[in-house]
CSV table of C-alpha atoms in Angstrom, one decimal:
chain,number,residue,atom,x,y,z
A,6,ARG,CA,0.0,0.0,0.0
A,7,ARG,CA,1.3,3.4,-1.0
A,8,LEU,CA,1.4,6.4,1.4
A,9,ASN,CA,0.0,9.7,0.2
A,10,VAL,CA,2.1,12.9,-0.2
A,11,SER,CA,1.0,14.2,3.2
A,12,TRP,CA,2.2,11.1,5.0
A,13,LEU,CA,5.4,11.0,3.1
A,14,ALA,CA,6.1,14.7,4.0
A,15,THR,CA,5.4,13.8,7.6
A,16,LEU,CA,7.8,10.9,7.6
A,17,LEU,CA,10.5,13.0,5.9
A,18,ASP,CA,10.0,15.9,8.4
A,19,VAL,CA,9.8,13.8,11.6
A,20,LEU,CA,12.4,11.1,10.7
A,21,GLY,CA,14.7,13.6,9.1
A,22,SER,CA,14.5,15.7,12.1
A,23,ALA,CA,15.2,12.8,14.5
A,24,LEU,CA,18.2,11.8,12.4
A,25,ALA,CA,19.5,15.3,12.2
A,26,TYR,CA,19.3,15.5,16.0
A,27,LEU,CA,21.3,12.3,16.4
A,28,HIS,CA,23.9,13.3,13.8
A,29,GLU,CA,24.3,16.8,15.3
A,30,HIS,CA,25.0,15.1,18.6
A,31,GLY,CA,27.7,12.7,17.3
A,32,ALA,CA,25.5,9.6,17.0
A,33,THR,CA,24.0,7.6,14.1
A,34,HIS,CA,21.0,5.3,14.0
A,35,GLY,CA,22.5,2.6,11.7
A,36,ASP,CA,19.3,0.8,10.8
A,37,VAL,CA,16.6,3.2,9.4
A,38,SER,CA,14.0,0.7,8.0
A,39,SER,CA,10.3,0.0,8.0
A,40,GLY,CA,10.8,-2.3,11.0
A,41,ASN,CA,12.2,0.5,13.1
A,42,VAL,CA,9.5,3.1,12.5
A,43,LEU,CA,6.5,2.8,14.8
A,44,VAL,CA,3.4,4.9,14.5
A,45,THR,CA,1.7,5.9,17.8
A,46,ALA,CA,-2.0,5.7,18.4
A,47,ASP,CA,-2.3,9.4,17.5
A,48,GLY,CA,-0.5,8.9,14.2
A,49,HIS,CA,3.0,10.2,15.1
A,50,PRO,CA,6.0,8.2,13.6
A,51,VAL,CA,8.7,7.2,16.0
A,52,LEU,CA,12.2,6.0,15.0
A,53,VAL,CA,13.2,3.1,17.3
A,54,ASP,CA,16.0,0.7,18.0
A,55,LEU,CA,19.4,2.4,17.5
A,56,LEU,CA,21.7,-0.2,16.0
A,57,GLY,CA,23.4,-2.0,18.9
A,58,SER,CA,26.7,-3.0,17.2
A,59,VAL,CA,28.9,-1.4,14.6
A,60,MET,CA,29.4,-4.9,13.3
A,61,GLU,CA,25.8,-5.1,12.2
A,62,THR,CA,25.0,-3.7,8.7
A,63,GLY,CA,21.4,-2.8,9.3
A,64,THR,CA,18.4,-4.0,7.2
A,65,GLN,CA,19.8,-5.1,3.8
A,66,GLU,CA,17.0,-3.6,1.7
A,67,TYR,CA,17.7,-0.1,3.2
A,68,ALA,CA,21.5,-0.2,3.9
A,69,ALA,CA,23.7,2.1,1.9
A,70,PRO,CA,26.3,0.5,-0.5
A,71,GLU,CA,29.2,1.4,1.8
A,72,ARG,CA,27.4,-0.3,4.8
A,73,LEU,CA,26.9,-3.5,2.7
A,74,ALA,CA,30.6,-3.3,1.9
A,75,GLY,CA,31.5,-3.3,5.6
A,76,ALA,CA,31.8,0.4,6.4
A,77,PRO,CA,30.7,1.5,9.9
A,78,PRO,CA,27.4,3.4,10.4
A,79,SER,CA,27.4,7.0,9.3
A,80,ALA,CA,25.1,10.0,9.0
A,81,ALA,CA,25.3,9.6,5.2
A,82,GLY,CA,24.3,5.9,5.5
A,83,ASP,CA,21.3,7.0,7.6
A,84,VAL,CA,20.3,9.5,5.0
A,85,TYR,CA,20.5,6.8,2.3
A,86,ALA,CA,18.4,4.4,4.3
A,87,LEU,CA,15.7,7.1,5.0
A,88,ALA,CA,15.6,7.8,1.2
A,89,ARG,CA,15.1,4.1,0.5
A,90,LEU,CA,12.4,3.9,3.2
A,91,LEU,CA,10.5,6.8,1.7
A,92,THR,CA,10.9,5.5,-1.8
A,93,GLU,CA,9.4,2.2,-0.7
A,94,CYS,CA,6.5,4.0,1.0
A,95,ALA,CA,5.7,6.0,-2.1
A,96,GLY,CA,5.4,2.9,-4.3
A,97,GLN,CA,5.7,2.9,-8.1
A,98,GLY,CA,4.1,5.5,-10.2
A,99,GLY,CA,1.7,8.2,-9.0
A,100,THR,CA,2.2,11.8,-7.9
A,101,ALA,CA,3.9,11.0,-4.7
A,102,SER,CA,6.5,8.7,-6.3
A,103,ARG,CA,7.3,11.3,-9.0
A,104,ARG,CA,7.6,14.2,-6.5
A,105,LEU,CA,9.8,12.1,-4.2
A,106,ALA,CA,12.1,10.9,-6.9
A,107,GLY,CA,13.4,14.5,-7.4
A,108,ILE,CA,13.8,15.2,-3.7
A,109,LEU,CA,15.6,11.9,-3.0
A,110,ALA,CA,17.9,11.6,-6.0
A,111,ASP,CA,20.9,13.1,-4.1
A,112,ALA,CA,20.2,11.1,-0.9
A,113,LEU,CA,20.5,7.9,-2.9
A,114,ALA,CA,23.9,8.8,-4.4
A,115,GLU,CA,26.4,6.0,-4.5
A,116,ASP,CA,29.1,8.2,-3.0
A,117,PRO,CA,28.3,9.1,0.6
A,118,ALA,CA,30.0,12.5,0.1
A,119,ASP,CA,27.4,13.4,-2.4
A,120,ARG,CA,24.5,12.9,-0.1
A,121,PRO,CA,22.8,15.8,1.8
A,122,THR,CA,22.6,15.9,5.6
A,123,ALA,CA,19.4,14.7,7.2
A,124,ARG,CA,18.6,18.3,8.1
A,125,ASP,CA,19.1,19.5,4.5
A,126,LEU,CA,17.1,16.5,3.2
A,127,ARG,CA,14.0,17.4,5.3
A,128,HIS,CA,14.2,21.0,3.9
A,129,PHE,CA,14.1,19.9,0.3
A,130,HIS,CA,10.4,19.2,0.6
A,131,GLY,CA,9.7,22.7,1.8
A,132,GLY,CA,9.6,21.8,5.5
A,133,PRO,CA,10.5,24.2,8.3
A,134,ARG,CA,14.2,25.2,8.8
A,135,GLY,CA,16.0,25.5,12.0
A,136,GLU,CA,15.0,23.5,15.1
A,137,PRO,CA,14.0,19.8,15.0
A,138,SER,CA,10.4,19.0,14.4
A,139,HIS,CA,8.4,19.1,17.6
A,140,ASN,CA,7.4,15.5,16.8
A,141,ALA,CA,10.9,14.2,16.5
A,142,VAL,CA,11.5,11.2,18.7
A,143,VAL,CA,14.2,8.6,18.6
A,144,VAL,CA,14.3,5.7,21.0
A,145,GLY,CA,17.1,3.2,21.4
A,146,HIS,CA,17.8,0.5,23.8
A,147,GLU,CA,21.3,-0.9,23.2
A,148,PRO,CA,24.5,1.0,24.1
A,149,ARG,CA,26.7,1.8,21.2
A,150,ARG,CA,29.8,4.0,21.1
A,151,SER,CA,29.6,6.9,18.7
A,152,PRO,CA,32.1,6.9,15.8
A,153,ARG,CA,33.4,10.2,17.1
A,154,PRO,CA,36.0,9.8,20.0
A,155,GLY,CA,34.8,10.8,23.4
A,156,LEU,CA,31.1,10.5,22.6
A,157,GLY,CA,29.0,7.6,23.6
A,158,THR,CA,25.2,7.0,23.6
A,159,ALA,CA,22.9,4.4,25.0
A,160,SER,CA,19.8,6.1,23.7
A,161,VAL,CA,18.5,9.4,22.5
A,162,SER,CA,15.1,10.8,23.0
A,163,HIS,CA,14.1,14.2,21.7
A,164,SER,CA,10.7,15.5,22.1
A,165,GLU,CA,10.0,19.2,22.3
A,166,THR,CA,6.7,20.8,23.3
A,167,GLY,CA,5.6,23.7,21.4
């Protein structure tokens, strides 16, 4: 089943904001996939299950090429995985799929250096700039050391009230 443009925009805004928050605090998710996005009873998407081990590659269908080749989790890999998730949710053909293809082309680049940041990606659809979405929530339950020295994270939760 395909998601409509409004739902895709919500996913891009909320999940992009959650990833931006993680990345700006020296952490990565490592496994952005349909199995790690839950929707609350009131319809808010939540990104769950931060990757527990740098040895895991994440969900194959969403993993960036460099992750499949054995590279550690990265912000660019998370952006690629988010773009794959959104592409899957849009389905084939239709207005949403066509709109999304233009927005996500750079995020699906083979070279991680060519991909936008999560914050930049969520702005491409015309979303708000600046602070993370008030609906951004990331929940993790396994400790994992950040790739940046001196930073570690067991879980990250970010939820602002407006």
